[in-house]
Coordinates of N, CA and C in Angstrom, one line a residue:
M115 N 7.4 -24.5 -36.8 CA 6.0 -24.3 -36.2 C 5.7 -22.7 -37.3
S116 N 4.6 -23.7 -37.6 CA 4.1 -21.9 -38.6 C 3.2 -21.3 -38.5
E117 N 3.1 -19.7 -38.6 CA 2.9 -18.5 -38.1 C 1.2 -18.6 -37.5
V118 N 1.2 -19.6 -38.4 CA -1.0 -20.1 -38.1 C -1.4 -21.0 -37.1
G119 N 0.2 -21.2 -36.1 CA 0.1 -22.3 -35.7 C -1.3 -22.1 -34.1
Y120 N -1.4 -23.0 -33.3 CA -1.9 -23.4 -31.7 C -0.3 -23.2 -31.2
H121 N -0.8 -21.9 -29.9 CA -0.4 -21.7 -29.1 C -0.2 -23.2 -27.8
T122 N -0.1 -23.7 -26.9 CA 0.0 -24.4 -26.0 C 1.9 -24.4 -25.3
G123 N 1.2 -24.1 -24.1 CA 2.9 -24.0 -22.8 C 3.3 -25.4 -23.5
S124 N 3.1 -26.1 -24.0 CA 4.4 -27.9 -24.4 C 4.5 -27.1 -25.9
S125 N 3.9 -26.8 -26.5 CA 4.1 -26.7 -28.0 C 4.6 -25.0 -28.7
L126 N 5.4 -24.8 -27.5 CA 6.0 -23.1 -27.8 C 7.5 -23.5 -28.8
D127 N 7.7 -22.7 -30.1 CA 8.9 -23.2 -30.7 C 10.0 -22.3 -29.8
R128 N 11.0 -22.2 -29.9 CA 12.2 -21.3 -30.3 C 12.1 -20.3 -30.0
I129 N 11.2 -19.9 -30.5 CA 11.6 -18.5 -31.1 C 10.7 -17.9 -29.8
D130 N 9.5 -18.5 -30.1 CA 8.2 -18.3 -28.6 C 8.5 -18.2 -27.3
R131 N 9.6 -19.5 -27.1 CA 10.1 -19.0 -26.2 C 11.2 -17.5 -25.6
Q132 N 11.9 -17.5 -26.6 CA 13.0 -16.3 -26.6 C 12.3 -15.6 -25.9
I133 N 11.3 -15.5 -26.8 CA 9.8 -13.6 -26.9 C 9.5 -13.7 -25.2
L134 N 9.3 -14.6 -24.7 CA 9.0 -15.3 -23.4 C 9.6 -15.2 -22.9
E135 N 10.3 -15.0 -22.6 CA 11.6 -15.3 -21.9 C 12.5 -13.3 -21.8
Q136 N 12.5 -12.9 -22.5 CA 12.6 -11.7 -23.2 C 11.7 -10.5 -22.5
L137 N 10.7 -10.5 -22.3 CA 9.4 -10.5 -22.4 C 9.0 -10.0 -20.8
Q138 N 9.5 -11.5 -20.3 CA 9.3 -11.3 -18.6 C 10.1 -10.6 -18.0
R139 N 11.8 -10.3 -18.8 CA 12.9 -9.8 -18.3 C 12.0 -8.1 -18.6
D140 N 11.3 -8.2 -19.6 CA 10.9 -6.5 -19.6 C 9.8 -6.4 -20.4
A141 N 8.8 -6.1 -19.6 CA 7.8 -5.8 -20.9 C 7.0 -4.9 -22.0
S142 N 8.3 -4.0 -21.5 CA 7.9 -2.1 -22.0 C 9.5 -2.4 -23.4
I143 N 10.0 -3.5 -23.3 CA 10.4 -3.4 -24.1 C 10.0 -3.4 -25.3
S144 N 9.7 -2.1 -27.3 CA 9.7 -2.1 -27.8 C 9.5 -3.9 -28.8
N145 N 8.7 -3.6 -29.6 CA 8.6 -4.7 -30.9 C 9.9 -4.8 -31.8
V146 N 10.3 -3.5 -31.7 CA 11.4 -3.4 -33.3 C 12.2 -4.1 -32.2
A147 N 12.7 -3.5 -30.4 CA 13.8 -3.8 -30.1 C 13.7 -5.9 -29.6
L148 N 12.5 -5.7 -29.1 CA 12.2 -7.4 -29.1 C 12.0 -8.0 -30.7
A149 N 12.4 -7.8 -31.8 CA 12.1 -8.6 -33.2 C 13.4 -8.9 -33.4
E150 N 14.9 -7.9 -33.2 CA 16.1 -7.7 -33.4 C 15.8 -9.0 -32.2
R151 N 16.3 -9.3 -31.2 CA 16.4 -10.3 -30.5 C 16.6 -11.4 -30.2
V152 N 15.2 -11.5 -31.6 CA 15.1 -13.0 -31.3 C 15.2 -13.5 -33.0
S153 N 15.7 -12.2 -33.6 CA 16.1 -12.1 -34.9 C 14.7 -12.3 -35.8
L154 N 14.0 -12.0 -35.3 CA 12.6 -11.8 -36.7 C 12.3 -10.4 -37.2
S155 N 11.7 -10.3 -37.9 CA 11.0 -8.6 -38.6 C 10.0 -7.8 -37.8
P156 N 9.8 -6.8 -37.4 CA 9.2 -6.7 -36.6 C 7.3 -6.8 -37.3
P157 N 7.1 -7.0 -38.2 CA 6.1 -7.3 -38.5 C 5.4 -9.1 -37.9
A158 N 6.7 -9.7 -38.0 CA 6.8 -11.3 -37.6 C 6.5 -12.1 -35.9
C159 N 7.4 -10.3 -35.5 CA 7.5 -10.4 -34.3 C 6.4 -10.5 -33.5
L160 N 5.5 -9.4 -33.8 CA 4.3 -8.8 -33.4 C 3.4 -10.1 -33.6
R161 N 2.8 -10.1 -34.8 CA 1.8 -11.8 -34.8 C 2.6 -12.6 -34.0
R162 N 3.5 -13.0 -33.7 CA 3.7 -14.0 -32.5 C 3.2 -13.6 -31.2
V163 N 3.8 -12.0 -30.9 CA 3.1 -12.0 -29.2 C 1.7 -12.4 -29.5
E164 N 1.0 -10.8 -30.6 CA -0.5 -10.8 -30.9 C -1.5 -12.1 -30.1
R165 N -0.2 -13.6 -30.5 CA -1.1 -14.7 -31.0 C -0.8 -15.3 -29.5
L166 N 0.1 -15.2 -28.4 CA 0.6 -15.4 -28.0 C -0.5 -14.8 -26.7
K167 N -0.3 -13.3 -27.3 CA -1.5 -12.7 -26.2 C -3.3 -13.5 -26.4
Q168 N -2.9 -14.2 -27.7 CA -4.4 -14.7 -27.6 C -5.0 -15.7 -27.3
T169 N -4.3 -16.3 -27.2 CA -4.4 -18.8 -26.8 C -3.8 -18.2 -25.3
G170 N -3.3 -17.0 -24.4 CA -4.0 -17.2 -23.1 C -2.6 -17.9 -22.6
V171 N -1.4 -17.7 -23.2 CA 0.3 -18.3 -23.2 C 0.4 -17.0 -22.6
I172 N 0.5 -15.3 -23.2 CA 0.8 -14.2 -21.5 C -0.2 -13.8 -21.8
K173 N -1.2 -13.5 -20.2 CA -1.9 -13.9 -19.9 C -2.5 -11.5 -19.3
G174 N -1.6 -11.4 -19.9 CA -1.3 -10.1 -19.6 C 0.0 -9.3 -19.2
V175 N 0.1 -7.8 -19.2 CA 1.5 -7.1 -19.0 C 0.9 -5.8 -18.1
V176 N 2.4 -5.9 -16.6 CA 1.6 -5.4 -15.2 C 2.8 -4.9 -15.2
A177 N 2.7 -3.8 -13.9 CA 4.1 -3.0 -13.8 C 3.9 -3.3 -12.8
L178 N 5.4 -4.0 -12.5 CA 5.7 -4.1 -11.0 C 6.7 -2.9 -10.2
L179 N 5.9 -3.0 -8.6 CA 5.9 -1.7 -8.1 C 6.4 -2.8 -7.0
D180 N 7.5 -1.4 -6.2 CA 8.3 -1.7 -4.9 C 7.0 -1.6 -4.3
A181 N 7.4 -2.9 -3.5 CA 6.4 -2.7 -2.3 C 7.3 -1.8 -1.2
E182 N 8.3 -1.8 -1.0 CA 8.9 -0.9 0.3 C 8.5 0.3 0.2
R183 N 8.7 0.9 -1.5 CA 8.5 2.6 -1.5 C 7.4 2.5 -1.3
L184 N 6.5 1.5 -1.7 CA 4.4 1.7 -0.6 C 4.6 1.4 0.0
N185 N 5.4 1.2 1.2 CA 4.7 1.3 2.3 C 4.5 0.2 2.3
V186 N 3.8 -1.1 1.7 CA 3.7 -2.9 2.3 C 4.1 -3.4 1.8
G187 N 5.5 -3.6 2.4 CA 6.8 -3.6 2.6 C 7.1 -5.5 2.9
M188 N 6.3 -5.7 4.2 CA 6.2 -6.6 5.3 C 5.3 -7.5 4.2
V189 N 5.7 -9.3 4.5 CA 5.6 -9.6 3.8 C 5.2 -11.4 5.0
V190 N 3.4 -11.6 4.9 CA 3.2 -12.4 5.8 C 2.8 -13.7 4.9
L191 N 3.4 -14.8 6.0 CA 2.5 -16.4 5.2 C 1.5 -16.7 5.9
I192 N 0.6 -17.3 5.7 CA -0.7 -17.2 6.4 C -0.6 -18.6 6.4
G193 N -0.9 -19.2 6.8 CA -1.6 -21.0 6.8 C -2.7 -21.1 7.8
V194 N -4.5 -22.0 7.0 CA -5.3 -21.6 7.0 C -5.7 -22.9 7.4
V195 N -6.1 -23.9 8.0 CA -6.8 -25.1 8.3 C -8.7 -24.6 8.3
L196 N -9.4 -25.6 7.7 CA -10.5 -25.8 7.9 C -11.7 -26.2 8.8
D197 N -12.4 -26.1 9.2 CA -12.8 -26.8 10.2 C -13.2 -27.4 9.4
R198 N -14.1 -27.9 8.3 CA -14.6 -29.3 7.6 C -14.1 -29.4 6.2
S199 N -13.5 -30.5 5.6 CA -13.3 -30.0 4.5 C -14.9 -30.9 3.4
T200 N -15.2 -29.4 3.1 CA -16.3 -29.3 2.1 C -16.6 -28.8 1.3
P201 N -16.9 -29.5 0.1 CA -17.1 -28.1 -0.9 C -17.2 -27.2 -0.8
Q202 N -18.5 -26.7 0.1 CA -18.8 -25.2 0.3 C -18.3 -25.2 1.3
S203 N -17.5 -25.7 2.2 CA -17.1 -24.8 3.4 C -15.7 -24.7 2.4
F204 N -14.8 -25.2 0.7 CA -14.1 -25.0 0.2 C -13.8 -23.4 -0.1
A205 N -15.6 -23.2 -0.6 CA -16.5 -22.3 -1.9 C -16.5 -21.6 -1.1
D206 N -16.8 -20.5 0.0 CA -17.7 -20.3 1.6 C -15.7 -19.2 1.7
F207 N -14.6 -20.2 2.2 CA -13.3 -19.6 2.4 C -12.5 -18.9 1.4
E208 N -12.6 -19.8 0.3 CA -12.2 -18.5 -1.2 C -12.7 -17.6 -1.7
A209 N -14.6 -17.3 -1.7 CA -14.6 -16.8 -1.9 C -14.6 -15.4 -0.9
A210 N -14.2 -15.1 1.1 CA -13.4 -14.6 1.3 C -13.0 -14.5 1.3
A211 N -11.6 -14.5 0.5 CA -9.9 -14.4 0.6 C -10.1 -13.8 -0.5
Q212 N -10.9 -13.7 -1.2 CA -11.0 -12.8 -2.4 C -10.5 -11.4 -1.7
H213 N -11.1 -10.9 -0.9 CA -11.1 -9.6 0.3 C -10.7 -9.5 0.6
I214 N -10.2 -10.1 1.3 CA -9.2 -9.6 2.3 C -7.6 -9.0 2.0
S215 N -7.6 -7.9 2.5 CA -6.3 -5.9 2.4 C -5.5 -7.3 2.7
G216 N -4.4 -6.1 1.2 CA -3.8 -7.4 0.8 C -2.9 -7.9 0.8
C217 N -3.7 -9.4 0.6 CA -3.5 -10.5 0.1 C -3.5 -10.7 -1.4
M218 N -1.8 -11.3 -1.7 CA -1.8 -11.0 -2.6 C -1.9 -12.7 -3.2
E219 N -2.1 -13.7 -2.3 CA -1.9 -15.0 -3.6 C -2.8 -16.1 -2.2
C220 N -3.5 -17.0 -3.0 CA -3.9 -18.1 -2.4 C -4.2 -19.1 -2.5
H221 N -3.4 -20.1 -2.3 CA -3.4 -21.1 -2.6 C -3.6 -22.6 -2.3
V222 N -4.7 -23.5 -2.6 CA -4.9 -24.6 -1.4 C -3.6 -25.6 -1.9
V223 N -3.6 -25.8 -0.5 CA -2.5 -26.6 -0.6 C -2.7 -28.5 0.3
T224 N -0.9 -29.5 -0.1 CA -1.8 -30.3 0.6 C -0.4 -30.3 1.9
G225 N -1.2 -31.0 2.9 CA 0.0 -30.9 3.8 C -0.7 -30.5 5.2
E226 N -0.8 -30.3 6.2 CA -1.3 -29.1 7.5 C -2.0 -28.7 7.6
F227 N -1.8 -27.8 6.7 CA -3.0 -26.5 6.2 C -4.2 -27.3 5.2
D228 N -5.0 -26.5 4.7 CA -5.7 -26.4 4.2 C -5.2 -24.8 2.8
Y229 N -4.9 -23.7 3.4 CA -4.7 -22.9 2.8 C -3.2 -22.4 2.2
F230 N -2.6 -21.9 1.8 CA -0.8 -20.3 2.3 C -1.8 -19.5 1.5
L231 N -1.9 -18.8 2.4 CA -2.0 -16.9 1.4 C -0.9 -16.1 1.9
L232 N -0.4 -15.2 1.2 CA 0.9 -14.7 1.2 C 0.1 -12.9 0.8
I233 N -0.3 -12.5 2.2 CA -0.5 -11.0 2.2 C 0.6 -10.0 2.8
R234 N 0.8 -9.0 1.7 CA 1.6 -7.6 2.1 C 0.5 -6.9 2.9
T235 N 1.6 -6.1 4.1 CA 1.4 -5.5 4.5 C 1.7 -4.1 4.9
R236 N 1.8 -3.1 5.6 CA 3.4 -2.7 6.4 C 3.8 -2.6 7.9
D237 N 3.2 -3.4 8.0 CA 3.9 -3.3 9.4 C 3.7 -4.3 10.8
N238 N 4.3 -4.8 12.0 CA 3.6 -5.6 13.1 C 1.5 -4.4 13.3
Q239 N 1.7 -3.2 13.9 CA 0.7 -3.3 14.2 C -0.3 -3.0 12.5
S240 N -0.1 -3.0 11.4 CA -1.3 -2.6 10.5 C -2.1 -4.5 10.3
F241 N -0.4 -5.3 10.5 CA -1.1 -6.6 10.3 C -2.1 -6.7 11.5
N242 N -2.0 -6.6 12.9 CA -2.6 -7.4 13.9 C -4.0 -6.1 13.8
R243 N -3.7 -6.0 13.4 CA -5.2 -4.8 13.4 C -5.6 -5.5 11.9
L244 N -5.6 -6.3 11.0 CA -5.8 -7.0 9.7 C -6.3 -8.3 10.4
H245 N -5.4 -8.8 11.3 CA -5.7 -10.2 12.0 C -7.1 -10.2 12.0
A246 N -7.7 -8.7 13.1 CA -8.1 -8.5 13.7 C -9.9 -8.4 13.6
E247 N -9.7 -8.0 12.8 CA -10.8 -7.3 11.3 C -11.3 -8.1 10.5
Q248 N -10.5 -9.1 9.7 CA -10.6 -9.5 9.2 C -10.3 -11.2 8.7
L249 N -9.3 -11.3 9.6 CA -8.7 -13.0 9.4 C -9.6 -13.4 10.4
I250 N -10.0 -13.4 11.6 CA -10.6 -14.3 12.3 C -12.2 -14.0 12.1
Y251 N -12.3 -13.2 10.7 CA -13.7 -13.2 10.4 C -14.4 -14.5 9.6
L252 N -12.6 -15.2 9.1 CA -13.0 -15.9 7.9 C -14.2 -17.3 8.0
P253 N -14.8 -17.3 6.9 CA -15.3 -18.5 7.7 C -15.7 -19.4 7.2
G254 N -15.8 -21.1 8.2 CA -14.9 -21.9 8.3 C -13.9 -22.5 8.7
V255 N -13.4 -21.4 8.9 CA -11.5 -21.7 9.7 C -11.4 -21.6 11.0
R256 N -11.1 -22.7 11.0 CA -10.4 -24.1 12.4 C -9.0 -23.4 12.9
Q257 N -7.8 -22.9 11.8 CA -7.1 -22.3 12.9 C -5.7 -21.3 11.6
I258 N -5.4 -20.5 12.5 CA -4.7 -19.6 11.4 C -3.5 -19.8 11.9
R259 N -2.1 -19.7 11.5 CA -0.8 -19.9 11.9 C -0.1 -18.7 11.1
S260 N 0.4 -17.8 11.5 CA 0.7 -16.5 11.1 C 2.7 -16.6 10.5
F261 N 3.3 -16.6 10.0 CA 4.0 -16.4 9.6 C 5.4 -15.4 9.1
M262 N 6.0 -14.5 9.5 CA 6.3 -13.1 9.1 C 6.8 -13.3 8.5
G263 N 7.7 -12.5 7.3 CA 9.0 -12.3 6.6 C 9.8 -11.3 7.4
L264 N 11.2 -11.9 7.5 CA 12.3 -11.0 8.3 C 13.0 -10.5 7.3
R265 N 13.0 -11.5 6.3 CA 14.0 -10.8 4.6 C 13.7 -12.0 3.3
E266 N 13.4 -11.1 2.9 CA 13.3 -11.6 1.7 C 15.0 -11.8 0.8
V267 N 15.2 -13.2 0.2 CA 15.8 -13.8 -0.4 C 15.4 -13.4 -1.7
L268 N 14.3 -14.2 -2.2 CA 14.0 -14.7 -3.8 C 13.1 -14.3 -3.7
S269 N 12.5 -13.3 -5.1 CA 11.1 -12.4 -5.8 C 11.3 -12.8 -7.2
T270 N 10.6 -13.2 -8.0 CA 10.6 -12.8 -9.1 C 9.5 -13.2 -9.6
T271 N 9.2 -13.2 -11.1 CA 8.0 -13.1 -11.7 C 8.3 -13.9 -12.8
Q272 N 9.9 -14.5 -13.2 CA 10.0 -15.1 -14.5 C 9.2 -16.8 -14.5
L273 N 8.9 -17.0 -14.8 CA 8.7 -18.6 -14.9 C 9.6 -19.3 -15.1
P274 N 10.4 -20.3 -15.1 CA 11.0 -21.6 -15.6 C 10.8 -22.4 -16.4
F275 N 10.1 -22.0 -17.4 CA 9.5 -22.8 -18.4 C 11.0 -23.5 -19.7
G276 N 11.2 -24.2 -20.3 CA 11.9 -24.7 -21.2 C 13.0 -24.9 -20.3
R277 N 12.9 -24.6 -19.1 CA 14.5 -25.2 -18.4 C 14.5 -26.9 -18.2

């Protein structure tokens, strides 16, 4: 692929994939070290990384924080069933979900539930307070089922592309 090629998830070449794998492991790696690991010159490596950012393949660069040390180690998965399946009820719920304290993810799903939320909170008491102050007031909700995480077995931010 030429240096000026357009990138989508399916048109990444081997070097792009190597760059992404390295950055998923450690985004704080210097450009010089990254270039060395993927066998490119530093300027060519930097151009590729910038192009991956410009095309949206790299959406952002963040620090991964330790939830336990920040006192939000409890994970609660919440299944939500809406009382109606209309575009407006989905839009209202999704707008409200943006403001739930500690909500890390919200997914529309198939099956028994309409949505699954992943919430991080301190402990049972803080979750009970969140439930009483926010969750029961979500618009259009018929049922909420909460699943408390007992132990984290796997959590990763690395996408499994190209495997």
